[in-house]
Structures are given as structure tokens and as C-alpha cells.
Amino acid sequence: MAGTPGAEGVEGPAPSRRRLLRLAGTGIGLAALGAGAWGCGPVEDPASSPTPPPGKGATPGAGGDAFTTPPRGTAPGPLWQEPAASGALGALDALAVAGDVVLVSGDPLVGRNVVTGKVVWSREGVAVPGAKLLVSGGTLYLASAEYDGDVVGLDPATGRETWRSRLGKRFSQPRTIAADERHVYVLAGILEKDFSTPNNVIAAIDTSSGKVVWQERRDAGTEEYGITAAVVGRHLVYTDYRENVTVRDTATGRQLWTKKVGRSNSGRFAVHADLVVVADGQRLRAFALADGRERWSLASEEFTRFHDPAVLDGVLYAADSSHVLRAVDPAKGATLWRNDDLLKVAYPWQFTKVGGTLYAATELDDKGGVLAFDARDGKHRWTYNDGTGSLEKWYVTSAGKRLVALHGRRLTALPAV
């Protein structure tokens, strides 16, 4: 909701760190089997109640994964909790699920069984810091940690290397940004004779041969980092720190169009059918993939800004810095519902959906965590917080009837109930 901070000139207690962070966000101031009972805690202040021990999260139904739904306001306890490697944080895609293995970016790179939390495999020196976990076609693609200009492919089930691009000395430090059945798309510096990299390219690597299919030099001065990308049919879409939205043809690399947008830097964007939807400060904006024409725009309240949108099951979800969560028709930009009652809860930045429940991970806030909403009307059902008091960002993804959440150096599995 568009909350109003305390009136200027009125004396009162000093604002908490959490409140200061929230004001800064508004621009005004700056998944695992288990048995037992639910862990209870008030939705308003989930961190105030002790976290139930691992394995006491929910009672599975007869189907094994059919967990019983707790009453509104009651968060499930964790099914298991395990440590996460240092260095897991910072990457936009630091958490991924492939089959029944959950992966967390870091060194060592670890694959855990999503049901038990036990380590399936662990490898040191295979992931560069902040590595994007890009899984496509049953392969995890990573820039080589040997810094030899290659891209490697690992089997997510075993951690074994199954593919290598062998680009040799053509590029400097390629970074994977997207993949489809035919190509892995990378950004890389062009290595000059003096070993400098004043220019960079975007390139497509054949997933069968490991050879470069095409490469296109990007404009001088463009950033090599801060890129978020997705493949939609024949369109490769990406945003960058310099606040551009760009679309290229996946077959040839030809740039179809690019647009300057005010606040779209390296955050997530959403795609739906023939549209790409970006958060541009106070507005959500939808552009046609084919030609870049703006199809619709949706504004938030004054002095607020939208955060990363997501399209799940044909509905677009986005929160803004005034802690309003919206469900939107991605084709038309019409609001389906909005939840204005989240001022006591940190705003969501990442979403996943299981059945009729929408789950979200929050940004920097000690009272944040994993939030659950009724996807039909947006009503807030519960908040899970691990009670650590850490301000670090949360990440969440789903695996069948389970959720997996990353917070600081802790990985937690919850029943999706």
C-alpha cells in the first residue's frame, strides 16, 4: 500500500534500521518429506516465534507430497535446513532446481536432494563467483572457472562435465546469459593483442558442436555485466545496467530493436506470448517482441517504483516499493487484484507458484522471508521467517510440492501449502 511515513516535525522514537531500509526503498528516505506439526507464528511478526526444528514442518497426506494446508496466519516449519556455501549471494539466479536436485551458486558448487537435503554431489573450482545457474535441456551451463575462455556444461544430477565449448583464445571471460535447445548465449570481451578488452560481443554457441554460430559486436561503451536475458521463440531479449531493453534474432544475432528505459537496469523482466514486460521506475511497461512498440503501461503511486515482475500461469505479478502487490493481465495491463496490506511485511522481489498459492521471496528486511498468498484474490496467508534477524535477501523456487528458500548461508525446504 502507499504507506505514509511519520509526519515531519513530530517527535518520536528513532526509526529502526528496518524502517530506514523501507523508506529508502520507497524513495522517501533514502521444497522434502517430513512428519509432525506446523510451526506457528503470527503473520504480522513471524520472527518473534521460534522456528520449528527441521523435519517438523507439515504432515504429508496419503500421496506423500500432498501436505495438509495450515490455517491462515500459520506458516509451515522447515522440512530440512542445510548450510549454503559462502559466495552464494549476489547472483540474480543463485538458486535453481533440476529434477530432484537443488543447486546453489557458490564454491564449492553443491547439488542436494530436494527431498532429503542430503548432498548428492559437490565440486570445488567449477563455478566463478556470482555464477548464474543456467539450466536448459538437462544441462547446467557455466563459464569455465579456469578462465580459459570456455563454457562448460554439467549434468545437474551428478555434477560431471558433459559438454565444453572450447572457444580457445577468441573471447575473454565469457558469461552465460541465456540458453535454448540450440544455443547457449554469452557475453564476452574481445581479447586484443595487449590483452585488453575494450569491446565486447554477444554470441551464440551451438549446444551440439560447441562452436560459435554467430557473434555480434555490441556498441562501444556498453557494459559486460549486469545483463538479464531470456529466450522467447526466435527472440533473445536482454536488459543491462545502461537501462536498455534489446531484442535480437536468435538465428542470426541481428538486432531487431533496442529502447532506452529509465530504471530497467539488471533486474528481472517478464515475458508473455509476444510481449516483454519491464519495471521502469514508477511504471510497468509492455513492449512487442517483434518491433518494440509499447502495448500498455501501468503506473504505481507517486514516489514509488516497481520491482521485478514475473508471469506465472498466465498472470503477471509485481510488487512496488510502497509494499503493494498486484496481479495483472499481461496481455492488456489490467489489474486483476491488488494487496495493499503488506506494510508490516517486506516487499516481494521473486515469485513462484504451486497450485493455487503464490509464493514470494522478500528483499532486504529482518522481518521478511517467504510469503504465501492466495493466487485468486491476493490475500496474504502466511510468512515464513528463519528467525536469524539477517537482513540478507531471500531467494525461493519450487520443486513439485516443495519450496526451497535461500537466505544468507542457509538453505531451507518448506512444504508448498
Short mmCIF file of C-alpha atoms in Angstrom, two decimals:
data_model
loop_
_atom_site.label_atom_id
_atom_site.label_comp_id
_atom_site.label_asym_id
_atom_site.label_seq_id
_atom_site.Cartn_x
_atom_site.Cartn_y
_atom_site.Cartn_z
CA MET A 1 0.00 0.00 0.00
CA ALA A 2 1.10 3.53 -0.43
CA GLY A 3 2.08 3.99 3.20
CA THR A 4 2.73 7.45 4.69
CA PRO A 5 5.73 7.83 6.96
CA GLY A 6 5.51 9.81 10.18
CA ALA A 7 4.80 13.50 9.72
CA GLU A 8 7.78 15.80 9.62
CA GLY A 9 8.46 17.73 12.82
CA VAL A 10 6.70 15.22 15.08
CA GLU A 11 9.00 13.82 17.72
CA GLY A 12 9.00 10.12 18.44
CA PRO A 13 11.25 7.11 18.82
CA ALA A 14 14.20 6.86 16.44
CA PRO A 15 13.36 4.85 13.33
CA SER A 16 14.58 1.28 13.28
CA ARG A 17 17.09 0.03 10.71
CA ARG A 18 14.28 -1.95 9.11
CA ARG A 19 12.17 1.19 8.76
CA LEU A 20 15.04 3.16 7.29
CA LEU A 21 15.57 0.45 4.70
CA ARG A 22 11.90 0.51 3.87
CA LEU A 23 11.85 4.26 3.46
CA ALA A 24 14.89 4.04 1.23
CA GLY A 25 13.00 1.53 -0.93
CA THR A 26 10.10 3.91 -1.37
CA GLY A 27 12.32 6.77 -2.34
CA ILE A 28 11.11 8.92 0.59
CA GLY A 29 14.24 8.42 2.68
CA LEU A 30 16.74 7.03 1.01
CA ALA A 31 10.76 -27.88 -1.43
CA ALA A 32 11.25 -32.70 1.19
CA LEU A 33 9.32 -35.21 3.28
CA GLY A 34 8.67 -34.82 7.00
CA ALA A 35 6.26 -35.51 9.85
CA GLY A 36 4.98 -33.54 12.80
CA ALA A 37 3.03 -30.36 13.35
CA TRP A 38 3.14 -26.96 11.75
CA GLY A 39 5.31 -24.31 13.24
CA CYS A 40 3.14 -21.39 14.26
CA GLY A 41 3.95 -17.74 14.32
CA PRO A 42 1.93 -14.59 13.83
CA VAL A 43 1.91 -13.36 10.28
CA GLU A 44 2.48 -9.82 11.49
CA ASP A 45 5.79 -10.61 13.17
CA PRO A 46 6.95 -14.09 12.13
CA ALA A 47 10.45 -13.67 13.52
CA SER A 48 9.03 -13.28 17.04
CA SER A 49 8.16 -17.00 17.24
CA PRO A 50 10.83 -19.73 17.39
CA THR A 51 11.41 -21.62 14.18
CA PRO A 52 10.21 -25.25 14.37
CA PRO A 53 13.08 -27.76 14.11
CA PRO A 54 13.82 -29.37 10.73
CA GLY A 55 11.56 -32.29 9.93
CA LYS A 56 8.63 -30.79 11.82
CA GLY A 57 7.22 -28.73 9.00
CA ALA A 58 3.97 -30.41 7.99
CA THR A 59 2.11 -33.66 7.93
CA PRO A 60 2.13 -35.18 4.43
CA GLY A 61 -1.09 -36.60 3.13
CA ALA A 62 -1.57 -40.09 1.74
CA GLY A 63 0.10 -39.13 -1.53
CA GLY A 64 3.43 -38.32 0.16
CA ASP A 65 3.60 -34.86 -1.39
CA ALA A 66 0.03 -33.84 -0.54
CA PHE A 67 0.82 -31.73 2.50
CA THR A 68 -2.06 -30.58 4.66
CA THR A 69 -2.83 -26.89 4.32
CA PRO A 70 -2.39 -24.97 7.58
CA PRO A 71 -4.90 -22.35 8.70
CA ARG A 72 -4.47 -18.78 7.55
CA GLY A 73 -1.79 -16.98 9.51
CA THR A 74 0.16 -20.17 10.27
CA ALA A 75 3.42 -20.73 8.43
CA PRO A 76 4.75 -24.26 7.95
CA GLY A 77 8.01 -25.20 9.63
CA PRO A 78 11.05 -26.32 7.64
CA LEU A 79 11.26 -29.88 6.34
CA TRP A 80 15.05 -29.60 6.38
CA GLN A 81 17.74 -26.98 6.67
CA GLU A 82 21.31 -27.18 5.43
CA PRO A 83 24.23 -24.73 5.10
CA ALA A 84 24.89 -22.93 1.83
CA ALA A 85 28.38 -22.07 0.61
CA SER A 86 29.84 -18.65 1.09
CA GLY A 87 29.50 -16.70 -2.10
CA ALA A 88 26.01 -17.94 -2.89
CA LEU A 89 24.57 -14.46 -2.57
CA GLY A 90 24.69 -11.64 -5.05
CA ALA A 91 23.71 -13.51 -8.20
CA LEU A 92 20.25 -12.92 -9.57
CA ASP A 93 19.94 -16.65 -10.35
CA ALA A 94 21.75 -18.09 -7.32
CA LEU A 95 19.21 -20.87 -6.76
CA ALA A 96 17.90 -23.48 -9.22
CA VAL A 97 16.17 -26.87 -9.27
CA ALA A 98 16.87 -29.52 -11.92
CA GLY A 99 14.82 -32.69 -11.50
CA ASP A 100 15.17 -33.69 -7.85
CA VAL A 101 18.40 -31.78 -7.29
CA VAL A 102 18.59 -28.26 -5.89
CA LEU A 103 21.64 -26.19 -6.83
CA VAL A 104 23.11 -23.19 -5.03
CA SER A 105 25.67 -20.91 -6.65
CA GLY A 106 28.97 -20.83 -4.75
CA ASP A 107 32.28 -22.59 -4.25
CA PRO A 108 32.01 -25.48 -3.82
CA LEU A 109 29.08 -25.85 -6.16
CA VAL A 110 26.72 -28.27 -4.42
CA GLY A 111 23.77 -30.34 -5.58
CA ARG A 112 21.38 -31.50 -2.84
CA ASN A 113 18.46 -33.91 -2.97
CA VAL A 114 15.37 -31.77 -2.77
CA VAL A 115 13.51 -34.39 -0.68
CA THR A 116 16.15 -35.11 1.97
CA GLY A 117 18.52 -32.16 1.73
CA LYS A 118 21.47 -34.55 1.55
CA VAL A 119 24.46 -33.72 -0.67
CA VAL A 120 24.26 -35.59 -3.98
CA TRP A 121 27.47 -34.09 -5.33
CA SER A 122 29.90 -31.32 -4.53
CA ARG A 123 32.64 -29.82 -6.71
CA GLU A 124 35.16 -27.14 -5.95
CA GLY A 125 36.56 -24.78 -8.54
CA VAL A 126 33.86 -25.18 -11.18
CA ALA A 127 31.83 -22.01 -10.68
CA VAL A 128 33.11 -18.45 -10.90
CA PRO A 129 31.95 -16.01 -8.20
CA GLY A 130 28.35 -14.94 -8.69
CA ALA A 131 27.77 -17.62 -11.33
CA LYS A 132 24.35 -17.62 -12.94
CA LEU A 133 22.75 -21.07 -12.61
CA LEU A 134 21.52 -21.55 -16.17
CA VAL A 135 19.83 -24.94 -16.70
CA SER A 136 18.48 -25.80 -20.15
CA GLY A 137 17.81 -29.11 -21.88
CA GLY A 138 19.06 -31.08 -18.87
CA THR A 139 22.43 -29.29 -18.74
CA LEU A 140 23.82 -26.70 -16.34
CA TYR A 141 25.86 -24.18 -18.32
CA LEU A 142 28.64 -22.23 -16.60
CA ALA A 143 31.60 -20.10 -17.58
CA SER A 144 34.76 -22.15 -17.04
CA ALA A 145 36.30 -21.41 -13.64
CA GLU A 146 39.72 -21.95 -15.27
CA TYR A 147 39.21 -18.63 -17.05
CA ASP A 148 40.27 -20.23 -20.34
CA GLY A 149 37.55 -18.66 -22.46
CA ASP A 150 35.38 -21.78 -22.48
CA VAL A 151 31.84 -22.50 -21.41
CA VAL A 152 31.21 -25.86 -19.74
CA GLY A 153 28.10 -27.99 -19.32
CA LEU A 154 27.48 -30.11 -16.23
CA ASP A 155 24.95 -32.86 -15.56
CA PRO A 156 22.86 -31.38 -12.71
CA ALA A 157 22.18 -34.89 -11.37
CA THR A 158 25.85 -35.84 -10.94
CA GLY A 159 27.93 -32.67 -11.33
CA ARG A 160 30.00 -34.32 -14.08
CA GLU A 161 31.13 -32.29 -17.08
CA THR A 162 29.27 -33.41 -20.19
CA TRP A 163 29.96 -30.57 -22.64
CA ARG A 164 32.57 -27.92 -23.39
CA SER A 165 32.59 -25.12 -25.92
CA ARG A 166 36.39 -24.92 -26.46
CA LEU A 167 36.39 -21.36 -27.70
CA GLY A 168 40.13 -21.05 -27.19
CA LYS A 169 41.59 -17.52 -27.20
CA ARG A 170 38.73 -15.84 -29.05
CA PHE A 171 36.99 -14.40 -26.04
CA SER A 172 37.88 -13.21 -22.58
CA GLN A 173 35.77 -14.46 -19.67
CA PRO A 174 32.52 -15.38 -21.44
CA ARG A 175 29.43 -15.15 -19.25
CA THR A 176 26.34 -17.22 -19.94
CA ILE A 177 23.14 -15.20 -20.11
CA ALA A 178 20.50 -17.49 -21.68
CA ALA A 179 20.04 -20.84 -23.43
CA ASP A 180 17.56 -22.73 -25.57
CA GLU A 181 17.62 -26.14 -27.31
CA ARG A 182 20.06 -24.98 -29.99
CA HIS A 183 22.25 -22.32 -28.45
CA VAL A 184 23.95 -21.05 -25.33
CA TYR A 185 24.14 -17.26 -25.45
CA VAL A 186 27.13 -15.50 -23.91
CA LEU A 187 28.60 -12.07 -23.40
CA ALA A 188 32.36 -11.88 -23.71
CA GLY A 189 35.16 -9.38 -24.09
CA ILE A 190 37.13 -9.34 -27.34
CA LEU A 191 40.71 -10.08 -26.33
CA GLU A 192 43.14 -7.69 -28.03
CA LYS A 193 46.88 -8.24 -28.56
CA ASP A 194 47.67 -6.22 -25.47
CA PHE A 195 45.20 -8.42 -23.51
CA SER A 196 42.78 -5.53 -23.06
CA THR A 197 39.06 -5.93 -23.73
CA PRO A 198 37.76 -2.51 -24.80
CA ASN A 199 34.90 -4.06 -26.77
CA ASN A 200 32.55 -6.91 -26.10
CA VAL A 201 30.34 -9.23 -28.11
CA ILE A 202 27.16 -11.17 -27.69
CA ALA A 203 27.46 -14.64 -29.23
CA ALA A 204 25.53 -17.87 -29.74
CA ILE A 205 27.29 -21.22 -29.20
CA ASP A 206 25.91 -24.41 -30.75
CA THR A 207 24.91 -26.81 -27.96
CA SER A 208 25.88 -29.82 -30.12
CA SER A 209 29.24 -28.81 -31.58
CA GLY A 210 30.34 -26.18 -29.09
CA LYS A 211 31.20 -23.84 -31.96
CA VAL A 212 30.21 -20.21 -32.32
CA VAL A 213 27.19 -19.85 -34.59
CA TRP A 214 27.21 -16.06 -34.65
CA GLN A 215 28.73 -13.16 -32.82
CA GLU A 216 27.76 -9.51 -32.86
CA ARG A 217 29.89 -6.70 -31.54
CA ARG A 218 27.99 -4.50 -29.13
CA ASP A 219 28.14 -0.75 -29.16
CA ALA A 220 31.25 0.87 -27.73
CA GLY A 221 30.89 1.60 -24.01
CA THR A 222 28.21 -0.99 -23.35
CA GLU A 223 28.51 -2.95 -20.13
CA GLU A 224 29.62 -6.60 -19.99
CA TYR A 225 27.98 -7.10 -16.60
CA GLY A 226 24.51 -6.52 -15.18
CA ILE A 227 22.79 -8.39 -18.00
CA THR A 228 19.48 -10.21 -17.58
CA ALA A 229 18.28 -12.25 -20.56
CA ALA A 230 15.62 -14.69 -21.76
CA VAL A 231 14.84 -16.57 -24.96
CA VAL A 232 11.31 -16.47 -26.33
CA GLY A 233 10.97 -18.39 -29.58
CA ARG A 234 13.21 -16.65 -32.09
CA HIS A 235 13.78 -13.65 -29.84
CA LEU A 236 16.69 -13.14 -27.45
CA VAL A 237 15.71 -10.39 -25.00
CA TYR A 238 18.02 -8.70 -22.53
CA THR A 239 18.33 -5.64 -20.30
CA ASP A 240 21.51 -4.06 -18.93
CA TYR A 241 22.98 -1.58 -16.47
CA ARG A 242 22.77 1.17 -19.05
CA GLU A 243 18.99 0.81 -18.91
CA ASN A 244 18.34 -0.59 -22.37
CA VAL A 245 15.91 -3.26 -23.50
CA THR A 246 17.27 -5.05 -26.57
CA VAL A 247 15.89 -7.85 -28.76
CA ARG A 248 17.92 -9.93 -31.24
CA ASP A 249 17.10 -12.71 -33.69
CA THR A 250 18.31 -16.00 -32.16
CA ALA A 251 19.20 -17.49 -35.57
CA THR A 252 21.38 -14.67 -36.85
CA GLY A 253 22.11 -12.36 -33.92
CA ARG A 254 20.71 -9.41 -35.84
CA GLN A 255 19.45 -6.68 -33.55
CA LEU A 256 15.74 -6.18 -34.12
CA TRP A 257 15.30 -3.20 -31.81
CA THR A 258 16.54 -1.53 -28.66
CA LYS A 259 14.96 1.06 -26.36
CA LYS A 260 16.12 3.25 -23.54
CA VAL A 261 14.06 2.84 -20.37
CA GLY A 262 14.56 4.75 -17.17
CA ARG A 263 15.01 2.14 -14.43
CA SER A 264 15.24 -1.27 -16.13
CA ASN A 265 18.95 -1.95 -15.44
CA SER A 266 19.75 -5.57 -14.48
CA GLY A 267 16.54 -6.60 -12.71
CA ARG A 268 14.30 -9.41 -13.84
CA PHE A 269 11.76 -8.80 -16.55
CA ALA A 270 8.77 -10.90 -17.61
CA VAL A 271 7.73 -12.33 -20.95
CA HIS A 272 4.27 -13.38 -22.08
CA ALA A 273 3.32 -14.55 -25.56
CA ASP A 274 4.63 -11.80 -27.85
CA LEU A 275 5.39 -9.26 -25.09
CA VAL A 276 8.24 -8.35 -22.77
CA VAL A 277 7.29 -6.51 -19.56
CA VAL A 278 9.87 -4.42 -17.71
CA ALA A 279 9.81 -2.41 -14.50
CA ASP A 280 10.62 1.18 -15.44
CA GLY A 281 10.59 3.15 -12.21
CA GLN A 282 7.02 4.08 -11.41
CA ARG A 283 5.64 2.12 -14.37
CA LEU A 284 5.35 -1.40 -15.72
CA ARG A 285 5.77 -1.23 -19.50
CA ALA A 286 4.97 -3.93 -22.07
CA PHE A 287 6.70 -3.94 -25.48
CA ALA A 288 6.01 -6.09 -28.52
CA LEU A 289 8.88 -8.52 -29.11
CA ALA A 290 8.59 -8.14 -32.86
CA ASP A 291 9.03 -4.39 -33.21
CA GLY A 292 9.38 -2.79 -29.76
CA ARG A 293 6.08 -0.92 -29.85
CA GLU A 294 4.70 -0.15 -26.42
CA ARG A 295 1.44 -2.08 -25.91
CA TRP A 296 0.49 -0.92 -22.44
CA SER A 297 1.77 0.86 -19.36
CA LEU A 298 0.67 0.60 -15.71
CA ALA A 299 1.62 3.22 -13.12
CA SER A 300 2.09 2.87 -9.38
CA GLU A 301 1.57 5.59 -6.79
CA GLU A 302 3.74 8.69 -6.65
CA PHE A 303 7.21 8.29 -5.13
CA THR A 304 7.14 4.51 -5.58
CA ARG A 305 8.85 2.19 -8.02
CA PHE A 306 8.05 -1.27 -9.32
CA HIS A 307 10.26 -4.27 -8.58
CA ASP A 308 10.97 -7.35 -10.68
CA PRO A 309 7.81 -8.70 -12.37
CA ALA A 310 7.08 -12.36 -13.16
CA VAL A 311 4.49 -14.16 -15.28
CA LEU A 312 3.23 -17.44 -13.77
CA ASP A 313 0.35 -19.45 -15.25
CA GLY A 314 -0.65 -16.54 -17.45
CA VAL A 315 -0.77 -13.89 -14.73
CA LEU A 316 1.78 -11.15 -14.15
CA TYR A 317 2.77 -10.42 -10.56
CA ALA A 318 4.70 -7.36 -9.40
CA ALA A 319 5.25 -5.50 -6.13
CA ASP A 320 6.24 -1.90 -5.66
CA SER A 321 8.26 -0.07 -3.04
CA SER A 322 5.13 1.03 -1.17
CA HIS A 323 4.52 -2.67 -0.43
CA VAL A 324 1.61 -3.10 -2.82
CA LEU A 325 1.40 -6.43 -4.64
CA ARG A 326 -0.53 -6.59 -7.91
CA ALA A 327 -1.80 -9.34 -10.19
CA VAL A 328 -2.10 -8.06 -13.74
CA ASP A 329 -3.40 -9.35 -17.06
CA PRO A 330 -0.11 -9.46 -19.02
CA ALA A 331 -1.83 -9.06 -22.37
CA LYS A 332 -3.75 -5.88 -21.50
CA GLY A 333 -2.14 -4.41 -18.40
CA ALA A 334 -5.41 -4.51 -16.46
CA THR A 335 -5.14 -5.06 -12.70
CA LEU A 336 -6.85 -8.28 -11.58
CA TRP A 337 -6.31 -7.71 -7.85
CA ARG A 338 -4.04 -5.80 -5.52
CA ASN A 339 -2.95 -6.36 -1.93
CA ASP A 340 -2.41 -3.10 -0.02
CA ASP A 341 -1.93 -4.74 3.39
CA LEU A 342 1.78 -5.57 3.34
CA LEU A 343 3.25 -2.55 5.10
CA LYS A 344 4.32 -4.75 8.04
CA VAL A 345 5.97 -7.22 5.64
CA ALA A 346 8.93 -6.66 3.34
CA TYR A 347 8.06 -6.30 -0.31
CA PRO A 348 8.47 -9.33 -2.62
CA TRP A 349 11.05 -9.39 -5.42
CA GLN A 350 10.96 -13.03 -6.63
CA PHE A 351 7.95 -15.27 -7.24
CA THR A 352 7.00 -18.91 -7.76
CA LYS A 353 3.60 -20.64 -7.79
CA VAL A 354 2.35 -24.07 -6.75
CA GLY A 355 -1.31 -24.89 -7.32
CA GLY A 356 -3.46 -22.04 -6.13
CA THR A 357 -0.81 -20.41 -3.98
CA LEU A 358 1.62 -17.69 -4.96
CA TYR A 359 4.92 -17.63 -3.08
CA ALA A 360 7.35 -14.75 -2.92
CA ALA A 361 10.81 -14.03 -1.56
CA THR A 362 11.48 -10.66 0.02
CA GLU A 363 14.24 -8.11 -0.31
CA LEU A 364 16.45 -6.77 2.50
CA ASP A 365 14.45 -6.91 5.72
CA ASP A 366 14.80 -8.77 9.03
CA LYS A 367 11.04 -9.27 9.09
CA GLY A 368 10.91 -10.64 5.54
CA GLY A 369 11.12 -14.21 4.34
CA VAL A 370 8.92 -16.40 2.18
CA LEU A 371 5.39 -15.08 1.77
CA ALA A 372 2.34 -17.10 0.72
CA PHE A 373 -0.71 -15.58 -0.99
CA ASP A 374 -3.99 -16.92 -2.28
CA ALA A 375 -3.48 -16.59 -6.04
CA ARG A 376 -7.19 -15.99 -6.59
CA ASP A 377 -7.52 -12.77 -4.60
CA GLY A 378 -4.05 -11.92 -3.29
CA LYS A 379 -4.86 -12.38 0.39
CA HIS A 380 -1.73 -12.89 2.50
CA ARG A 381 -1.83 -16.38 4.06
CA TRP A 382 1.44 -16.65 5.97
CA THR A 383 5.07 -15.56 6.26
CA TYR A 384 7.96 -17.91 6.98
CA ASN A 385 10.99 -16.33 8.59
CA ASP A 386 14.01 -18.28 9.86
CA GLY A 387 14.39 -16.07 12.93
CA THR A 388 18.04 -15.18 12.26
CA GLY A 389 17.41 -11.47 12.05
CA SER A 390 19.60 -11.30 8.96
CA LEU A 391 18.82 -8.51 6.52
CA GLU A 392 20.08 -10.51 3.55
CA LYS A 393 17.91 -11.05 0.51
CA TRP A 394 15.76 -14.18 0.24
CA TYR A 395 15.52 -16.44 -2.82
CA VAL A 396 12.77 -19.00 -3.44
CA THR A 397 11.99 -21.63 -6.05
CA SER A 398 9.59 -24.57 -6.24
CA ALA A 399 10.13 -28.29 -6.83
CA GLY A 400 6.90 -30.22 -7.11
CA LYS A 401 5.05 -29.76 -3.83
CA ARG A 402 8.05 -28.27 -2.08
CA LEU A 403 9.65 -24.86 -1.82
CA VAL A 404 13.36 -24.28 -1.47
CA ALA A 405 14.49 -20.98 0.02
CA LEU A 406 17.96 -19.49 0.29
CA HIS A 407 18.74 -16.89 2.93
CA GLY A 408 22.30 -15.92 3.72
CA ARG A 409 24.22 -19.17 4.20
CA ARG A 410 21.14 -21.27 4.96
CA LEU A 411 19.08 -23.43 2.58
CA THR A 412 15.58 -24.35 3.76
CA ALA A 413 12.92 -26.67 2.34
CA LEU A 414 9.27 -25.94 3.08
CA PRO A 415 6.06 -27.72 2.12
CA ALA A 416 4.18 -25.83 -0.54
CA VAL A 417 0.96 -25.47 1.42
#
